[in-house]
Amino acid sequence: MQGRHLYEYAVIRVVPRVEREEFINVGIIMFSKKAKYIKARYVIDEKKLSCFSSELDIDALRENLHSFDHICRGNNTGGYIASLEVPERFRWLTAVRSSSIQTSRPHPGFSTDLDATFEKLYNELVL
């Protein structure tokens, strides 16, 4: 991927108790329309999450976060959404919702190396 690419990213958040509006950053999703690039990565820190809620179902959380992978890759197991074009998949994944898994509003940027930018954002905002 050479050249300068406009990209957008959003932070994937877990909101253990939606009514409290507290969240923990667990991942990043990033896309570039021109490069047809979409990628997500997340990490589940059970110890950190347990500080917010002892009632959180980690297995269900893991399964739901795994759907980000399926949709980004365009896998059949990602359902109808995975069959959409890259920008539509990103918009669907980053749509505002009131659930225990949410994303930040998308933020734009320019990059000459989308993978390196993804890594940088992931390290700065999640780890």
Coordinates of N, CA, C and O in Angstrom, one line a residue:
M1 N 0.8 -1.2 0.0 CA 0.0 0.0 0.0 C 0.9 1.2 0.0 O 1.3 1.7 1.0
Q2 N 1.2 1.7 -1.2 CA 2.0 2.9 -1.2 C 1.1 4.1 -1.4 O 0.0 4.1 -1.9
G3 N 1.6 5.3 -1.2 CA 0.9 6.5 -1.3 C 0.3 6.9 0.1 O 0.4 6.3 1.1
R4 N -0.4 8.0 0.0 CA -1.0 8.6 1.2 C -2.5 8.2 1.2 O -3.2 8.5 0.3
H5 N -3.0 7.6 2.3 CA -4.3 7.1 2.3 C -5.1 7.9 3.4 O -4.6 8.0 4.6
L6 N -6.3 8.3 3.1 CA -7.2 8.8 4.1 C -7.8 7.6 4.8 O -8.2 6.6 4.2
Y7 N -7.8 7.6 6.1 CA -8.4 6.5 6.9 C -9.2 7.0 8.0 O -9.2 8.2 8.3
E8 N -10.0 6.1 8.6 CA -10.8 6.4 9.7 C -10.7 5.3 10.7 O -10.5 4.1 10.3
Y9 N -10.7 5.6 12.0 CA -10.6 4.6 13.0 C -11.6 4.9 14.1 O -12.0 6.1 14.3
A10 N -11.9 3.9 14.9 CA -12.8 4.1 16.1 C -12.2 3.1 17.1 O -11.7 2.1 16.8
V11 N -12.4 3.5 18.4 CA -12.0 2.7 19.5 C -13.1 1.8 19.9 O -14.3 2.2 20.0
I12 N -12.9 0.5 20.1 CA -13.9 -0.4 20.5 C -13.8 -0.4 22.1 O -12.8 -0.6 22.7
R13 N -15.0 -0.3 22.6 CA -15.1 -0.1 24.1 C -16.1 -1.2 24.7 O -17.1 -1.5 24.1
V14 N -15.8 -1.6 25.9 CA -16.7 -2.4 26.6 C -17.3 -1.5 27.7 O -16.5 -0.9 28.5
V15 N -18.6 -1.6 27.8 CA -19.3 -0.8 28.8 C -20.0 -1.8 29.7 O -21.1 -2.2 29.4
P16 N -19.3 -2.2 30.8 CA -19.9 -3.3 31.6 C -21.3 -3.0 32.2 O -22.1 -3.8 32.2
R17 N -21.5 -1.7 32.6 CA -22.8 -1.3 33.1 C -23.2 -0.1 32.3 O -22.8 1.0 32.6
V18 N -24.1 -0.2 31.3 CA -24.4 0.9 30.4 C -25.0 2.1 31.2 O -24.7 3.2 30.8
E19 N -25.7 1.8 32.2 CA -26.3 2.9 33.0 C -25.3 3.8 33.7 O -25.5 5.0 33.9
R20 N -24.1 3.3 33.9 CA -23.0 4.1 34.5 C -22.2 4.8 33.5 O -21.4 5.7 33.9
E21 N -22.2 4.4 32.2 CA -21.5 5.1 31.1 C -20.0 5.0 31.3 O -19.3 5.8 30.7
E22 N -19.5 4.1 32.1 CA -18.1 3.9 32.2 C -17.6 2.8 31.2 O -18.4 1.9 30.9
F23 N -16.4 3.0 30.6 CA -16.0 2.1 29.6 C -14.5 1.8 29.7 O -13.8 2.5 30.4
I24 N -14.1 0.7 29.1 CA -12.7 0.3 29.0 C -12.4 0.1 27.5 O -13.2 -0.6 26.8
N25 N -11.4 0.7 27.0 CA -11.0 0.5 25.6 C -10.4 -0.9 25.5 O -9.5 -1.3 26.2
V26 N -10.9 -1.6 24.5 CA -10.5 -3.0 24.3 C -9.9 -3.2 22.9 O -9.3 -4.3 22.7
G27 N -10.2 -2.3 22.0 CA -9.7 -2.6 20.6 C -9.8 -1.4 19.7 O -10.2 -0.3 20.2
I28 N -9.4 -1.6 18.5 CA -9.5 -0.6 17.4 C -10.1 -1.2 16.2 O -9.8 -2.4 15.9
I29 N -10.8 -0.4 15.4 CA -11.2 -0.8 14.1 C -10.8 0.4 13.2 O -11.0 1.6 13.6
M30 N -10.2 0.1 12.1 CA -9.7 1.1 11.1 C -10.0 0.7 9.7 O -10.0 -0.5 9.4
F31 N -10.3 1.7 8.9 CA -10.6 1.4 7.5 C -10.1 2.5 6.6 O -10.0 3.7 7.0
S32 N -9.9 2.2 5.3 CA -9.5 3.2 4.3 C -10.3 2.7 3.0 O -10.1 1.6 2.5
K33 N -11.1 3.6 2.6 CA -11.9 3.3 1.4 C -11.1 3.1 0.2 O -11.2 2.1 -0.6
K34 N -10.2 4.0 -0.1 CA -9.3 3.9 -1.3 C -8.5 2.6 -1.3 O -8.3 2.0 -2.4
A35 N -8.0 2.3 -0.2 CA -7.1 1.1 -0.1 C -7.9 -0.2 0.1 O -7.4 -1.3 0.2
K36 N -9.3 -0.1 0.3 CA -10.1 -1.2 0.6 C -9.6 -2.0 1.8 O -9.5 -3.2 1.8
Y37 N -9.2 -1.2 2.8 CA -8.6 -1.8 4.0 C -9.6 -1.7 5.2 O -10.2 -0.6 5.4
I38 N -9.7 -2.8 5.9 CA -10.5 -2.7 7.1 C -9.9 -3.8 8.0 O -9.5 -4.9 7.6
K39 N -9.7 -3.4 9.3 CA -9.0 -4.2 10.2 C -9.5 -3.9 11.6 O -9.7 -2.8 12.0
A40 N -9.6 -4.9 12.4 CA -10.0 -4.8 13.9 C -9.1 -5.7 14.7 O -8.7 -6.7 14.3
R41 N -8.8 -5.2 15.9 CA -8.1 -6.0 16.9 C -8.6 -5.6 18.2 O -8.8 -4.4 18.5
Y42 N -8.6 -6.6 19.1 CA -9.1 -6.3 20.5 C -8.4 -7.2 21.4 O -7.8 -8.2 21.0
V43 N -8.4 -6.9 22.7 CA -7.8 -7.7 23.7 C -8.8 -7.7 24.9 O -9.4 -6.6 25.2
I44 N -9.0 -8.8 25.6 CA -9.8 -8.9 26.7 C -9.0 -9.1 28.0 O -8.4 -10.1 28.2
D45 N -8.9 -8.0 28.8 CA -8.2 -8.0 30.0 C -9.2 -8.3 31.1 O -9.8 -7.4 31.6
E46 N -9.3 -9.6 31.5 CA -10.3 -10.0 32.4 C -10.1 -9.4 33.8 O -11.1 -9.0 34.4
K47 N -8.9 -9.2 34.2 CA -8.7 -8.6 35.5 C -9.2 -7.1 35.5 O -9.8 -6.7 36.5
K48 N -8.9 -6.4 34.5 CA -9.3 -5.0 34.4 C -10.8 -4.9 34.3 O -11.5 -4.1 35.0
L49 N -11.4 -5.8 33.5 CA -12.9 -5.8 33.4 C -13.6 -6.2 34.7 O -14.6 -5.6 35.0
S50 N -13.0 -7.1 35.4 CA -13.6 -7.5 36.7 C -13.6 -6.3 37.7 O -14.4 -6.3 38.6
C51 N -12.8 -5.4 37.6 CA -12.8 -4.2 38.5 C -14.0 -3.3 38.2 O -14.5 -2.7 39.1
F52 N -14.6 -3.4 37.0 CA -15.8 -2.6 36.7 C -17.0 -3.4 37.0 O -18.1 -2.9 37.4
S53 N -17.0 -4.7 36.8 CA -18.2 -5.5 37.0 C -17.8 -7.0 37.2 O -17.1 -7.6 36.3
S54 N -18.3 -7.6 38.2 CA -18.1 -9.0 38.4 C -19.2 -9.9 37.7 O -19.1 -11.1 37.7
E55 N -20.2 -9.2 37.2 CA -21.3 -9.9 36.5 C -21.1 -10.0 35.0 O -22.0 -10.6 34.3
L56 N -20.0 -9.5 34.5 CA -19.8 -9.6 33.0 C -19.5 -11.0 32.5 O -18.7 -11.7 33.1
D57 N -20.2 -11.4 31.5 CA -20.1 -12.7 30.9 C -18.9 -12.6 29.9 O -19.1 -12.2 28.8
I58 N -17.7 -13.1 30.3 CA -16.5 -13.0 29.5 C -16.6 -13.8 28.2 O -16.2 -13.4 27.1
D59 N -17.3 -15.0 28.3 CA -17.4 -15.8 27.1 C -18.3 -15.1 26.1 O -18.0 -15.2 24.9
A60 N -19.4 -14.6 26.5 CA -20.3 -13.8 25.6 C -19.6 -12.6 25.0 O -19.8 -12.3 23.8
L61 N -18.9 -11.9 25.8 CA -18.1 -10.8 25.3 C -17.1 -11.2 24.3 O -17.0 -10.6 23.2
R62 N -16.4 -12.3 24.5 CA -15.4 -12.8 23.5 C -16.1 -13.1 22.2 O -15.6 -12.8 21.2
E63 N -17.2 -13.8 22.3 CA -18.0 -14.2 21.1 C -18.5 -13.0 20.3 O -18.4 -13.0 19.1
N64 N -19.0 -12.0 21.0 CA -19.4 -10.8 20.4 C -18.3 -10.0 19.7 O -18.5 -9.4 18.6
L65 N -17.2 -9.9 20.4 CA -16.1 -9.2 19.8 C -15.5 -9.9 18.6 O -15.0 -9.3 17.7
H66 N -15.6 -11.2 18.7 CA -15.1 -12.0 17.5 C -15.9 -11.7 16.3 O -15.4 -11.9 15.1
S67 N -17.1 -11.2 16.4 CA -17.9 -10.9 15.2 C -17.2 -9.7 14.5 O -17.4 -9.6 13.2
F68 N -16.5 -8.9 15.1 CA -15.7 -7.8 14.5 C -14.8 -8.4 13.5 O -14.6 -7.9 12.3
D69 N -14.1 -9.5 13.9 CA -13.2 -10.2 13.0 C -13.9 -10.7 11.7 O -13.4 -10.5 10.6
H70 N -15.0 -11.4 12.0 CA -15.7 -12.0 10.9 C -16.2 -11.0 9.9 O -16.1 -11.1 8.7
I71 N -16.7 -9.9 10.4 CA -17.3 -8.8 9.5 C -16.1 -8.1 8.8 O -16.2 -7.9 7.6
C72 N -15.0 -7.8 9.4 CA -13.9 -7.2 8.8 C -13.3 -8.1 7.7 O -13.0 -7.6 6.6
R73 N -13.3 -9.4 7.9 CA -12.7 -10.3 6.9 C -13.7 -10.6 5.8 O -13.3 -11.2 4.8
G74 N -15.0 -10.3 6.0 CA -16.0 -10.6 5.0 C -16.4 -12.1 5.0 O -16.8 -12.6 4.0
N75 N -16.2 -12.7 6.2 CA -16.5 -14.2 6.3 C -18.0 -14.4 6.2 O -18.8 -13.6 6.7
N76 N -18.3 -15.6 5.7 CA -19.8 -15.9 5.7 C -20.4 -16.0 7.1 O -21.5 -15.7 7.2
T77 N -19.5 -16.3 8.1 CA -20.0 -16.4 9.4 C -20.4 -15.0 10.0 O -20.9 -14.9 11.1
G78 N -20.0 -14.0 9.3 CA -20.3 -12.6 9.7 C -21.7 -12.2 9.2 O -22.1 -11.1 9.5
G79 N -22.4 -13.1 8.6 CA -23.8 -12.8 8.1 C -23.8 -11.8 7.0 O -22.8 -11.5 6.3
Y80 N -25.0 -11.2 6.8 CA -25.2 -10.2 5.8 C -24.3 -9.1 5.8 O -23.7 -8.6 4.8
I81 N -24.0 -8.6 7.0 CA -23.1 -7.4 7.1 C -21.7 -7.6 6.5 O -21.1 -6.8 5.9
A82 N -21.2 -8.9 6.7 CA -19.9 -9.2 6.1 C -19.8 -9.2 4.6 O -18.8 -9.1 4.0
S83 N -21.0 -9.2 4.0 CA -21.0 -9.2 2.5 C -21.1 -7.8 1.9 O -20.9 -7.6 0.7
L84 N -21.2 -6.8 2.8 CA -21.2 -5.4 2.3 C -19.9 -4.9 1.9 O -18.8 -5.5 2.3
E85 N -19.8 -3.8 1.2 CA -18.5 -3.2 0.9 C -17.8 -2.7 2.1 O -18.5 -2.4 3.1
V86 N -16.5 -2.5 2.1 CA -15.7 -2.1 3.2 C -16.3 -0.9 4.0 O -16.5 -0.9 5.2
P87 N -16.6 0.2 3.3 CA -17.1 1.4 4.0 C -18.4 1.1 4.7 O -18.6 1.6 5.9
E88 N -19.3 0.3 4.1 CA -20.6 0.0 4.8 C -20.4 -0.9 6.0 O -21.0 -0.7 7.0
R89 N -19.4 -1.8 5.9 CA -19.1 -2.6 7.1 C -18.6 -1.8 8.3 O -19.0 -1.9 9.4
F90 N -17.7 -0.9 7.9 CA -17.1 0.0 9.0 C -18.2 0.9 9.6 O -18.3 1.0 10.8
R91 N -19.1 1.4 8.8 CA -20.2 2.3 9.3 C -21.2 1.5 10.2 O -21.6 1.9 11.2
W92 N -21.4 0.2 9.8 CA -22.3 -0.6 10.6 C -21.6 -0.9 11.9 O -22.3 -0.9 13.0
L93 N -20.4 -1.3 11.9 CA -19.7 -1.6 13.1 C -19.5 -0.4 14.1 O -19.4 -0.6 15.3
T94 N -19.4 0.8 13.5 CA -19.2 2.0 14.4 C -20.5 2.8 14.6 O -20.5 3.9 15.1
A95 N -21.6 2.2 14.2 CA -22.9 2.9 14.5 C -23.1 3.1 16.0 O -22.8 2.2 16.8
V96 N -23.8 4.2 16.3 CA -24.0 4.5 17.7 C -25.0 3.4 18.3 O -26.1 3.2 17.6
R97 N -24.7 2.8 19.4 CA -25.6 1.9 20.0 C -25.5 2.0 21.5 O -24.5 2.4 22.1
S98 N -26.5 1.5 22.2 CA -26.6 1.5 23.6 C -26.5 0.0 24.1 O -27.5 -0.6 24.4
S99 N -25.3 -0.5 24.1 CA -25.1 -1.9 24.4 C -23.7 -2.0 25.2 O -23.1 -1.0 25.4
S100 N -23.4 -3.2 25.6 CA -22.2 -3.3 26.4 C -20.9 -3.3 25.5 O -19.8 -3.2 26.1
I101 N -21.0 -3.4 24.2 CA -19.9 -3.2 23.3 C -20.3 -2.0 22.4 O -21.3 -2.0 21.7
Q102 N -19.5 -0.9 22.5 CA -19.7 0.3 21.7 C -18.4 0.7 21.1 O -17.3 0.2 21.4
T103 N -18.5 1.7 20.1 CA -17.3 2.2 19.6 C -17.3 3.7 19.8 O -18.4 4.3 19.9
S104 N -16.2 4.3 19.7 CA -16.1 5.8 19.8 C -16.6 6.3 18.4 O -16.8 5.6 17.5
R105 N -16.8 7.6 18.3 CA -17.1 8.2 17.0 C -15.8 8.0 16.1 O -14.7 8.1 16.6
P106 N -16.0 7.8 14.8 CA -14.8 7.7 14.0 C -14.0 8.9 13.9 O -14.5 10.1 14.0
H107 N -12.7 8.7 13.8 CA -11.7 9.8 13.7 C -10.9 9.6 12.4 O -10.5 8.5 12.1
P108 N -10.7 10.7 11.7 CA -10.0 10.6 10.4 C -8.5 10.9 10.6 O -8.0 11.4 11.6
G109 N -7.7 10.5 9.5 CA -6.3 10.7 9.5 C -5.7 10.4 8.1 O -6.5 9.8 7.3
F110 N -4.5 10.7 7.9 CA -3.8 10.3 6.7 C -2.6 9.4 7.1 O -1.9 9.6 8.1
S111 N -2.3 8.4 6.2 CA -1.2 7.5 6.5 C -0.6 7.0 5.2 O -1.3 6.8 4.2
T112 N 0.7 6.8 5.3 CA 1.4 6.2 4.1 C 1.6 4.7 4.4 O 2.0 4.0 3.5
D113 N 1.4 4.3 5.6 CA 1.5 2.9 6.0 C 0.4 2.5 7.0 O 0.5 2.8 8.2
L114 N -0.7 2.0 6.4 CA -1.9 1.8 7.2 C -1.7 0.8 8.3 O -2.2 0.9 9.4
D115 N -0.9 -0.3 8.1 CA -0.6 -1.3 9.1 C 0.2 -0.7 10.3 O -0.1 -0.9 11.4
A116 N 1.2 0.1 9.9 CA 2.0 0.8 11.0 C 1.1 1.8 11.8 O 1.2 1.9 13.0
T117 N 0.2 2.5 11.1 CA -0.7 3.4 11.8 C -1.6 2.7 12.7 O -1.9 3.1 13.8
F118 N -2.1 1.6 12.2 CA -3.0 0.7 13.0 C -2.3 0.3 14.3 O -2.9 0.4 15.4
E119 N -1.1 -0.2 14.2 CA -0.3 -0.7 15.3 C -0.1 0.5 16.3 O -0.2 0.3 17.5
K120 N 0.2 1.6 15.8 CA 0.5 2.8 16.7 C -0.8 3.2 17.5 O -0.7 3.4 18.7
L121 N -1.9 3.2 16.8 CA -3.2 3.6 17.4 C -3.5 2.5 18.5 O -4.0 2.8 19.6
Y122 N -3.4 1.3 18.1 CA -3.7 0.2 19.0 C -2.9 0.3 20.3 O -3.4 0.2 21.4
N123 N -1.6 0.5 20.1 CA -0.7 0.6 21.3 C -1.0 1.8 22.2 O -0.9 1.7 23.4
E124 N -1.3 2.9 21.5 CA -1.6 4.2 22.3 C -2.9 4.2 23.0 O -3.0 4.7 24.1
L125 N -3.9 3.6 22.3 CA -5.3 3.8 22.8 C -5.9 2.6 23.5 O -6.9 2.7 24.3
V126 N -5.2 1.4 23.4 CA -5.8 0.2 24.0 C -4.8 -0.4 25.0 O -5.3 -0.7 26.1
L127 N -3.6 -0.6 24.7 CA -2.7 -1.3 25.6 C -2.2 -0.4 26.7 O -2.2 0.8 26.7

